[in-house]
Short mmCIF file of N, CA and C and ligand atoms in Angstrom, two decimals:
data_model
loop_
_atom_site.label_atom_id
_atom_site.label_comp_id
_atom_site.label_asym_id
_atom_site.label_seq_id
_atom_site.Cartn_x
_atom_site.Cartn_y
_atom_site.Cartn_z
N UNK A 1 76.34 48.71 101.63
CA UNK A 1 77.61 49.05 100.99
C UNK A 1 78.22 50.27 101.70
N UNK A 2 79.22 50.23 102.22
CA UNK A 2 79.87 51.16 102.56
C UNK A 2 80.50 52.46 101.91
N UNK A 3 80.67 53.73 102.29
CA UNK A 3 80.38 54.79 101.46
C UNK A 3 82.43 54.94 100.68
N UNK A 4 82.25 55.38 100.20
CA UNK A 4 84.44 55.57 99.51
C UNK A 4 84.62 56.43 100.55
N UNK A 5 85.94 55.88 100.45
CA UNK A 5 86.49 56.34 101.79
C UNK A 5 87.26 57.72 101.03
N UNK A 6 87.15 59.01 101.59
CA UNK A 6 87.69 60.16 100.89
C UNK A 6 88.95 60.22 101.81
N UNK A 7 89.73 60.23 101.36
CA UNK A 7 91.25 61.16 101.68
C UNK A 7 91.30 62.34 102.38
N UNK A 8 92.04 62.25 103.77
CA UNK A 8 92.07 64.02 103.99
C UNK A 8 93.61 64.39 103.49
N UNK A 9 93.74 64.08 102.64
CA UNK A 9 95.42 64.92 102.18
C UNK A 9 94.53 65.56 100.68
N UNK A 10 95.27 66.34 100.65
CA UNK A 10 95.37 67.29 99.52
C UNK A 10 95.46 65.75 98.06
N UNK A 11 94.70 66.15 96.63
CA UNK A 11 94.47 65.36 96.03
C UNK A 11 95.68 65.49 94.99
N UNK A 12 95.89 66.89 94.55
CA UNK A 12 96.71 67.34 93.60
C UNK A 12 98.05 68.00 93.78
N UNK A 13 98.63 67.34 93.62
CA UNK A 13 100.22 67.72 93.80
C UNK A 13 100.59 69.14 92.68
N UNK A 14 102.07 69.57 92.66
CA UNK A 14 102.09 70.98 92.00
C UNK A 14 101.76 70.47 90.49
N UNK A 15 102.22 69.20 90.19
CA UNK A 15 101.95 68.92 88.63
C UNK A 15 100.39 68.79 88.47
N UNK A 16 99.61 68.46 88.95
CA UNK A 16 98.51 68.14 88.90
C UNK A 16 97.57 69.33 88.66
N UNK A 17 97.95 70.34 89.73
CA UNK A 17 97.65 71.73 89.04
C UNK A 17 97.53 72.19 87.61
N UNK A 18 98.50 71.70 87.36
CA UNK A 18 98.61 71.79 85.56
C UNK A 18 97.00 71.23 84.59
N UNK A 19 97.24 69.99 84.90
CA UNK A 19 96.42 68.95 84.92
C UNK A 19 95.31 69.49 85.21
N UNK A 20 94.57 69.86 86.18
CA UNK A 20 93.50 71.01 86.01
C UNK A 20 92.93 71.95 84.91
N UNK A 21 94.19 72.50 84.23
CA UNK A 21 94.15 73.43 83.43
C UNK A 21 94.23 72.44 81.59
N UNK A 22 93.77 70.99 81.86
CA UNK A 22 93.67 70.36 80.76
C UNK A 22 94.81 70.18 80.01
N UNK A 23 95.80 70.30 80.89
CA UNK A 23 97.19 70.07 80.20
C UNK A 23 97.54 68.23 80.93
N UNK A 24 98.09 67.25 80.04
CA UNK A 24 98.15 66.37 80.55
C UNK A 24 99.78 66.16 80.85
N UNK A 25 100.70 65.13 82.22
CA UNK A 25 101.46 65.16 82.32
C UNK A 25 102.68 65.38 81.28
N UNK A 26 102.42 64.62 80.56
CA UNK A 26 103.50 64.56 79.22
C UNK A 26 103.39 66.04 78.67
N UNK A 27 102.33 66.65 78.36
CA UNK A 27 102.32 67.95 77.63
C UNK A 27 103.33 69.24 78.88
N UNK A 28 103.00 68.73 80.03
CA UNK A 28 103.61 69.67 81.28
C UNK A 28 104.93 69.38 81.17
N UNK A 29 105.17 67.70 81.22
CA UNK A 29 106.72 67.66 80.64
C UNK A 29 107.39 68.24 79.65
N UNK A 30 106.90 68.29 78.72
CA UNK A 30 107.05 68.96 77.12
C UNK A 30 107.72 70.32 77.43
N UNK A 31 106.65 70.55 78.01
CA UNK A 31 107.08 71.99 78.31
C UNK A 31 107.94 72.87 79.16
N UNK A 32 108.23 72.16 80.14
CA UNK A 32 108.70 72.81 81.03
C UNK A 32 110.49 72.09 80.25
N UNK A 33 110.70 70.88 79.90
CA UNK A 33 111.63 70.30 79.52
C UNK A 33 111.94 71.79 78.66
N UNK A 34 110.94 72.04 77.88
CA UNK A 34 111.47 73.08 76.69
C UNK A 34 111.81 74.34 77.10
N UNK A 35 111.18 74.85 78.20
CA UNK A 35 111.61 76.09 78.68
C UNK A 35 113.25 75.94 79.29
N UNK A 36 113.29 75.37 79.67
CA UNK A 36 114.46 74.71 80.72
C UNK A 36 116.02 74.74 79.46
N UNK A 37 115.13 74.24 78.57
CA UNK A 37 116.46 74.03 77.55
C UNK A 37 116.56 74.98 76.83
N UNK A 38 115.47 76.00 76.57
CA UNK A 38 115.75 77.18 75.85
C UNK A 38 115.99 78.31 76.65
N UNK A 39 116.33 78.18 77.83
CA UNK A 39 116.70 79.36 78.86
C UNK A 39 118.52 79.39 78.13
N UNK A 40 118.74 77.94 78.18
CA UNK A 40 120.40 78.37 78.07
C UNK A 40 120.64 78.50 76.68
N UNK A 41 119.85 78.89 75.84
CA UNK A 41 120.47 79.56 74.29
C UNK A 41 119.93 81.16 74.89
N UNK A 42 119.73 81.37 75.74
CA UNK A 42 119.44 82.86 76.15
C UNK A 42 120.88 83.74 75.71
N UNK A 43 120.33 84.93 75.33
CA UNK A 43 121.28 85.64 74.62
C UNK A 43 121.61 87.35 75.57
N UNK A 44 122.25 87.10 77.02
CA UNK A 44 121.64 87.82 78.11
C UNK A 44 123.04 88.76 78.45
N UNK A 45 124.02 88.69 77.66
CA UNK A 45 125.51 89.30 78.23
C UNK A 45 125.36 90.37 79.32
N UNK A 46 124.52 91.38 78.82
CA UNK A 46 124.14 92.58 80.19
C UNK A 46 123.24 92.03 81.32
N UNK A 47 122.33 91.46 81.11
CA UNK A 47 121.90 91.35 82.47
C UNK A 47 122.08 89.55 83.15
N UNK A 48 122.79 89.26 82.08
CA UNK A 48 123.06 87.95 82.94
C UNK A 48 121.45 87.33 83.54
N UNK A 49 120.69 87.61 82.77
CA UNK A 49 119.34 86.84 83.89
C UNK A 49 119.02 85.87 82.26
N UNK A 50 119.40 84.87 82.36
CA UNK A 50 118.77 83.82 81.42
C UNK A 50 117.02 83.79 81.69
N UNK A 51 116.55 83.39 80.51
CA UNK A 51 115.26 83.45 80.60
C UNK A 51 114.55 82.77 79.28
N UNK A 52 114.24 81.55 79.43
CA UNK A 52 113.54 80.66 78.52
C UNK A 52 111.88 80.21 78.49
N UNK A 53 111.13 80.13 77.69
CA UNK A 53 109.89 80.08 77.58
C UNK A 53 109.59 79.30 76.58
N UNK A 54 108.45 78.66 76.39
CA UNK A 54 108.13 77.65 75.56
C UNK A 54 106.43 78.07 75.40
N UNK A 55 106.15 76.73 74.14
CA UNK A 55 104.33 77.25 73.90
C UNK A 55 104.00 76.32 73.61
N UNK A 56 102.66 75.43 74.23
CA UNK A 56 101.67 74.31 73.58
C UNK A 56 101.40 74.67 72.35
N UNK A 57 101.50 74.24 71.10
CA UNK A 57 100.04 74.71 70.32
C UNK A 57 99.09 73.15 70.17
N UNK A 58 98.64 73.69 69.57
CA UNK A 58 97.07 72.55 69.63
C UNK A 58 97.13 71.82 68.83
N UNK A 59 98.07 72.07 67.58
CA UNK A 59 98.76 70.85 67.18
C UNK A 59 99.79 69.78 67.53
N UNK A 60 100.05 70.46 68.72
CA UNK A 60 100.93 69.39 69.64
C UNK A 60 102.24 69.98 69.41
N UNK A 61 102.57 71.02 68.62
CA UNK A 61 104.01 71.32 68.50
C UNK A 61 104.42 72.06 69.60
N UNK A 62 105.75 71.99 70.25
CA UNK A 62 106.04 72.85 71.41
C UNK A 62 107.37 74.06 70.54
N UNK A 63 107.21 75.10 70.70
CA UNK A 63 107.85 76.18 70.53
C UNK A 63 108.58 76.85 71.53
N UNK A 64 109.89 77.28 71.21
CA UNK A 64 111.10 77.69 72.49
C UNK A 64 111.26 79.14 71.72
N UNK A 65 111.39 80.18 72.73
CA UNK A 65 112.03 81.41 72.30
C UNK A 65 113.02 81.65 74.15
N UNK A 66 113.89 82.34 73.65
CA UNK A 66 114.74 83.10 74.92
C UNK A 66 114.69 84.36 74.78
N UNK A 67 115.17 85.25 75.99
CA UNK A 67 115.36 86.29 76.19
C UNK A 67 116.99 86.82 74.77
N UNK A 68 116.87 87.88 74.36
CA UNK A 68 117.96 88.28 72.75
C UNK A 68 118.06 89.89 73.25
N UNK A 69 119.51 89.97 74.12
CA UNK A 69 119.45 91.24 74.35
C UNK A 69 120.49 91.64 73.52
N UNK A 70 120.87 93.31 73.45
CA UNK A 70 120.94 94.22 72.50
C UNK A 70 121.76 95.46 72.86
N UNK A 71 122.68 95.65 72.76
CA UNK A 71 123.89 96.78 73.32
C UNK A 71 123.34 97.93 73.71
N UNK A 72 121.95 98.40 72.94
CA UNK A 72 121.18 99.64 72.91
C UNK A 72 120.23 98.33 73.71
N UNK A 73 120.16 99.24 75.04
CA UNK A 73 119.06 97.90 76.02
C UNK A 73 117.70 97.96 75.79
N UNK A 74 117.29 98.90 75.97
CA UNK A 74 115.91 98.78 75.24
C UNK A 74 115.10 97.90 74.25
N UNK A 75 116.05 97.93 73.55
CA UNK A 75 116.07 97.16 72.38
C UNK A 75 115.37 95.13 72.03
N UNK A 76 116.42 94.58 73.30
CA UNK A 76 116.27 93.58 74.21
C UNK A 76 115.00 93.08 73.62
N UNK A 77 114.39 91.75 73.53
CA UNK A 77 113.36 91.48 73.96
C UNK A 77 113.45 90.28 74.89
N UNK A 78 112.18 89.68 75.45
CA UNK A 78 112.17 88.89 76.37
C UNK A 78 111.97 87.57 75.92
N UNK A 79 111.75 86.60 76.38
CA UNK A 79 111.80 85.55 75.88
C UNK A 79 110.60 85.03 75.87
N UNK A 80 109.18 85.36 76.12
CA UNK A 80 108.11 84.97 75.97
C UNK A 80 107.97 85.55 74.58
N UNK A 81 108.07 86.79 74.46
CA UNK A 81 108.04 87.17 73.39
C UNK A 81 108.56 86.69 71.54
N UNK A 82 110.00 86.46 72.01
CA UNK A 82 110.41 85.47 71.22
C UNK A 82 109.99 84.10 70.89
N UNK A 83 109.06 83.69 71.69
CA UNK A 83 108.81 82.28 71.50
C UNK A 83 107.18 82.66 70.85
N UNK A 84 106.22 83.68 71.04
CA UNK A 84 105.22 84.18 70.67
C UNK A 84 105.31 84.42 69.06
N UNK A 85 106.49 84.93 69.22
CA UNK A 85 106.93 85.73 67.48
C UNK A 85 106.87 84.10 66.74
N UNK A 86 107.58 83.88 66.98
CA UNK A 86 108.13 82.30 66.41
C UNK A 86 106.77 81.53 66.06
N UNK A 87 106.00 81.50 67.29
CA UNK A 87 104.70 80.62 67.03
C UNK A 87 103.63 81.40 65.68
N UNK A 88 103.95 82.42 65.57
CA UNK A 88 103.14 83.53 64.56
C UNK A 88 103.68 82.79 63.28
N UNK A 89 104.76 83.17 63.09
CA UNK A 89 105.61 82.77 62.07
C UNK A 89 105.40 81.28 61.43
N UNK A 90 105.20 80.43 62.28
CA UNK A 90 104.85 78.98 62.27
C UNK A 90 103.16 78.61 61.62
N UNK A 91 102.83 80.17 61.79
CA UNK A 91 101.64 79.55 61.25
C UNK A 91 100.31 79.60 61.89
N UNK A 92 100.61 80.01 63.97
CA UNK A 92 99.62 80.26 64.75
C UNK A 92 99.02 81.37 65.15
N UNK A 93 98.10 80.84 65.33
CA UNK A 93 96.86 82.57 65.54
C UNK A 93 96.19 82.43 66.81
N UNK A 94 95.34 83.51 67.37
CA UNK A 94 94.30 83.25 68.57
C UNK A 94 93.84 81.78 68.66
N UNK A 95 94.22 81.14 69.47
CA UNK A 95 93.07 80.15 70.07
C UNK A 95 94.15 78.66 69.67
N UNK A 96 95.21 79.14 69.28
CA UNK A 96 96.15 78.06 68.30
C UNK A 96 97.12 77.56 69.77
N UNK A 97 97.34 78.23 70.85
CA UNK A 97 98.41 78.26 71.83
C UNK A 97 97.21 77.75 72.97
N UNK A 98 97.92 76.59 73.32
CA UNK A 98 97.30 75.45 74.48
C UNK A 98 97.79 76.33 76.20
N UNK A 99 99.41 76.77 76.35
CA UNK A 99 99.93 76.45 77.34
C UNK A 99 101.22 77.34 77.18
N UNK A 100 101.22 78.01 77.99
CA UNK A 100 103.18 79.05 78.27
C UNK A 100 103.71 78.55 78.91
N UNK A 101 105.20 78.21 79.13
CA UNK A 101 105.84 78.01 80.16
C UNK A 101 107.11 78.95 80.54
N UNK A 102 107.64 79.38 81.35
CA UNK A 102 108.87 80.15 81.46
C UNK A 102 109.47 79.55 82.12
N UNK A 103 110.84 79.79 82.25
CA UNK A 103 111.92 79.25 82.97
C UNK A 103 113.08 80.47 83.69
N UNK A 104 113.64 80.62 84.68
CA UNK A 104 114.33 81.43 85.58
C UNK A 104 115.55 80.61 86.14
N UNK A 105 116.48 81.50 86.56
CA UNK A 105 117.10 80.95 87.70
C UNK A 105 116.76 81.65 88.63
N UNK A 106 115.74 82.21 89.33
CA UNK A 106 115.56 82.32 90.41
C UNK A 106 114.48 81.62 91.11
N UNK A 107 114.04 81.74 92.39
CA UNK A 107 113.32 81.24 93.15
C UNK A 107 113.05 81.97 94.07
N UNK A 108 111.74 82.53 94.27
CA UNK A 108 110.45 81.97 93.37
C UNK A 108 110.73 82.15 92.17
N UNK A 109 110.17 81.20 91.49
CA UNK A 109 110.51 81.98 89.95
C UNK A 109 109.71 83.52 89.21
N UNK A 110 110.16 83.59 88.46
CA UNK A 110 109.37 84.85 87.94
C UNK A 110 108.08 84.37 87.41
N UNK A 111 107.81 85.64 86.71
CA UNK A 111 106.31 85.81 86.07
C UNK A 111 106.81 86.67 84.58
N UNK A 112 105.97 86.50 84.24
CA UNK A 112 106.12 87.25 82.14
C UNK A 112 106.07 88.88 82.68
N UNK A 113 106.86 90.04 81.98
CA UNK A 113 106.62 91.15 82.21
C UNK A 113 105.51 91.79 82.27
N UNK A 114 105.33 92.74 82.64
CA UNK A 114 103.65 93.53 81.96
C UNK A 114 103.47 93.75 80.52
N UNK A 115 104.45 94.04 80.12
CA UNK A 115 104.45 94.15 78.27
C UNK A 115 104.02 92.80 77.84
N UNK A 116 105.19 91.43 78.32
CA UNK A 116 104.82 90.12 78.15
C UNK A 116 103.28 89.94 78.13
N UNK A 117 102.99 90.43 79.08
CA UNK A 117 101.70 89.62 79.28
C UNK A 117 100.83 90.28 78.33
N UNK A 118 100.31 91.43 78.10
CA UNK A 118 100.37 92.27 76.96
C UNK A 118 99.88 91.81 75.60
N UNK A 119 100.82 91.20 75.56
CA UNK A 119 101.77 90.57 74.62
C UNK A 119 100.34 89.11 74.07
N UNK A 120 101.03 88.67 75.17
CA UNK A 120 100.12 87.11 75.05
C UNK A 120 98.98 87.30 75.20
N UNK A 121 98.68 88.64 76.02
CA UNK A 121 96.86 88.43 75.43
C UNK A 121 96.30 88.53 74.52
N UNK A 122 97.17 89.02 73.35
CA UNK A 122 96.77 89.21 71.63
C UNK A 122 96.86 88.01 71.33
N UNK A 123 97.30 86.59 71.41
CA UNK A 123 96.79 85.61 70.81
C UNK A 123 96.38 84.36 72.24
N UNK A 124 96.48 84.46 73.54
CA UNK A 124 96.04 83.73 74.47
C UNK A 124 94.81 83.92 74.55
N UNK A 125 93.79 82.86 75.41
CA UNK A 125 93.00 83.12 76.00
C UNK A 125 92.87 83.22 77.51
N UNK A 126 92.00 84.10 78.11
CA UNK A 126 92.39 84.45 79.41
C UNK A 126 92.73 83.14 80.37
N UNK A 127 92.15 81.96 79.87
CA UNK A 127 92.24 81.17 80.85
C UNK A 127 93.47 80.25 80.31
N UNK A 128 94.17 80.63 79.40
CA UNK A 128 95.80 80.05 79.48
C UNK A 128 96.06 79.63 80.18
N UNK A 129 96.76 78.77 80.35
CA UNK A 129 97.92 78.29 81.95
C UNK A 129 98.99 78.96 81.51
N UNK A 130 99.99 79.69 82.26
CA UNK A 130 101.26 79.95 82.73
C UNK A 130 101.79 79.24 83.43
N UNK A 131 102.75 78.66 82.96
CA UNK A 131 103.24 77.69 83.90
C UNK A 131 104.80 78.40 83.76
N UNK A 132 105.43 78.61 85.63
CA UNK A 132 106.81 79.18 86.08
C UNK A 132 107.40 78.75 86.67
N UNK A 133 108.58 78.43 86.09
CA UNK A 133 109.18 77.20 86.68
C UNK A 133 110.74 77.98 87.06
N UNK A 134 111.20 77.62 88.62
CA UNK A 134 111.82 78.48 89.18
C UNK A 134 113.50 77.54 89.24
N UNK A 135 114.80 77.72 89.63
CA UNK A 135 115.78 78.06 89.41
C UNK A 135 115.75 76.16 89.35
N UNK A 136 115.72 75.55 90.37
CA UNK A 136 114.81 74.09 90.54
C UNK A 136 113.91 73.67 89.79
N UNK A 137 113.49 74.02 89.00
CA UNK A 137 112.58 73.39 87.80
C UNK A 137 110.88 72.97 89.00
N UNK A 138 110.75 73.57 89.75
CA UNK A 138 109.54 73.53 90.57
C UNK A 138 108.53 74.72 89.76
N UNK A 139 107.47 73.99 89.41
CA UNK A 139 106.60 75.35 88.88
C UNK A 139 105.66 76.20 89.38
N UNK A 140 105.08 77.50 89.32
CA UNK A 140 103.88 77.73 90.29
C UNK A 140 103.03 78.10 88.57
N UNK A 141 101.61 77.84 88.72
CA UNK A 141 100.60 77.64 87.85
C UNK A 141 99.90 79.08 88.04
N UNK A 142 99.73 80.01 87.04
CA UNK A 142 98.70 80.47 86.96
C UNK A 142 98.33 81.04 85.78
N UNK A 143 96.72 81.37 85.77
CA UNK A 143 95.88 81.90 84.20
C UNK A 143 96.74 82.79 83.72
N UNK A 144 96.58 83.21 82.47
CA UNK A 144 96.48 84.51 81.76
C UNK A 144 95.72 85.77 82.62
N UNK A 145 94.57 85.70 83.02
CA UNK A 145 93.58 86.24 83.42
C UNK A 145 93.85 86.67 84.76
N UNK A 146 94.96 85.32 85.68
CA UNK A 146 95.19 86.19 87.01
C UNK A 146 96.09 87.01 86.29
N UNK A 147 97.07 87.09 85.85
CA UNK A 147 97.98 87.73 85.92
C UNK A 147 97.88 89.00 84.91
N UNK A 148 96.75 89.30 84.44
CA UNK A 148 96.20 90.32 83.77
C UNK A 148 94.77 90.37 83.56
N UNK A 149 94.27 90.79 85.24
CA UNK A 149 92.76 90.63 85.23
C UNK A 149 92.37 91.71 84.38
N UNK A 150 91.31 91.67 84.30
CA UNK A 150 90.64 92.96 83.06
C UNK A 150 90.90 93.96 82.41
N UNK A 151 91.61 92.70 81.33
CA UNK A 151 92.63 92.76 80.11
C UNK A 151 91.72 93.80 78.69
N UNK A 152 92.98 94.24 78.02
CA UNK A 152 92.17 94.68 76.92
C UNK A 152 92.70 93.82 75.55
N UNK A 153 91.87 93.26 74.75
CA UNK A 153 92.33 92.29 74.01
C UNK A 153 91.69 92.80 72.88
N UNK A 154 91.95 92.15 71.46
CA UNK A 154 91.37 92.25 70.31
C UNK A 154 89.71 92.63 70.00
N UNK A 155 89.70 91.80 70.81
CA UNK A 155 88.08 91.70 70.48
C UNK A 155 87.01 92.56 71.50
N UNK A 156 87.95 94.11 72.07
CA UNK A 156 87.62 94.98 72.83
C UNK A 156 87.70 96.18 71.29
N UNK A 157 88.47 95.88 70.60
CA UNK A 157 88.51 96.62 69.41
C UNK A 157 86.90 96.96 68.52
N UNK A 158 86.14 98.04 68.04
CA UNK A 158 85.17 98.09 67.60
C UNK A 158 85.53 97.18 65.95
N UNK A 159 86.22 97.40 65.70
CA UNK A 159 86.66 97.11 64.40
C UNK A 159 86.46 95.21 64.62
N UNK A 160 86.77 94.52 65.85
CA UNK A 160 86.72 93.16 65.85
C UNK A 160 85.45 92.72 65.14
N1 THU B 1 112.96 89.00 80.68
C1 THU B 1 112.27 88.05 79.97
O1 THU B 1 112.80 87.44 79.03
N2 THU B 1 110.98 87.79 80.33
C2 THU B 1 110.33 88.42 81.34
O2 THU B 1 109.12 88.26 81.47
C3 THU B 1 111.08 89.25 82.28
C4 THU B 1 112.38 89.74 81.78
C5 THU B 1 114.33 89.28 80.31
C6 THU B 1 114.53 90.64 79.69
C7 THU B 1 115.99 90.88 79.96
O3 THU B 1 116.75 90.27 78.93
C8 THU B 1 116.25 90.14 81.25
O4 THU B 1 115.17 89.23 81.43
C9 THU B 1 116.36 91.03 82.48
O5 THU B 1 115.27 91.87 82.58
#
């Protein structure tokens, strides 16, 4: 019997990446569809940078927050954030959020702030997918964990 013949091309395309991270096509669709559509309820008059984000939870519901800025700028929040708040509110806790997605018009696309990320490590786990999807709806994939290697989270708390 002859042995399988292996492929020399690359196996996994950019979606497939996802797919790695136990997210299946449709759920990557879900999401990125949702970031995409909640970028333009972005509420951005000063800085004009739309910015939409979405959330797996593990019940299968997908959650949209945008960037809601604020005359006093500071003030502002981002749109991961908003979509974080929302998922709280809904009912979710640590371990409840499958998958992030953000949305930009730029390219490369962005990444979640440092606060953002912050942010999501109070109810993510490090090995989250981030998924960033740039002005083209092309995404680049990465953890929680790259993008906030040795994080301080809840359960660094003595009190946890
Ligand atoms: N912004 C986000 O919504 N998410 C990020 O991770 C980066 C920045 C928003 C904040 C502000 O409304 C605008 O983008 C420009 O900084």
């Amino acid at each position: 019997m002859s042995a399988p013949s292996v492929p020399n091309k690359p196996q996994h395309s950019r979606r497939d990446t996802a797919l790695i991270h136990g997210l299946s096509t449709s759920e990557v669709q879900a999401l990125s569809e949702a970031c995409i559509e909640a970028k333009g309820r972005a509420y951005c008059p000063y800085s004009k940078f739309r910015v939409g984000a979405s959330l797996l939870l593990t019940s299968g519901q997908i959650i949209r927050g945008a960037n809601v800025e604020n005359a006093a700028y500071p003030v502002g929040t981002c749109a991961e954030r908003t979509a974080l708040g929302t998922a709280v509110v809904e009912g979710a806790r640590r371990g409840d959020i499958r998958a992030l997605a953000v949305a930009t018009d730029i390219s490369p696309p962005a990444s979640p702030c440092g606060m953002c990320r912050q942010y999501i490590r109070e109810f993510c786990e490090p090995s989250m997918p981030v998924l960033m999807y740039d002005k083209d709806g092309k995404s680049t994939v990465l953890t929680l964990e790259q993008l906030l290697p040795m994080s301080f989270g809840p359960e660094s708390l003595p009190m946890h």
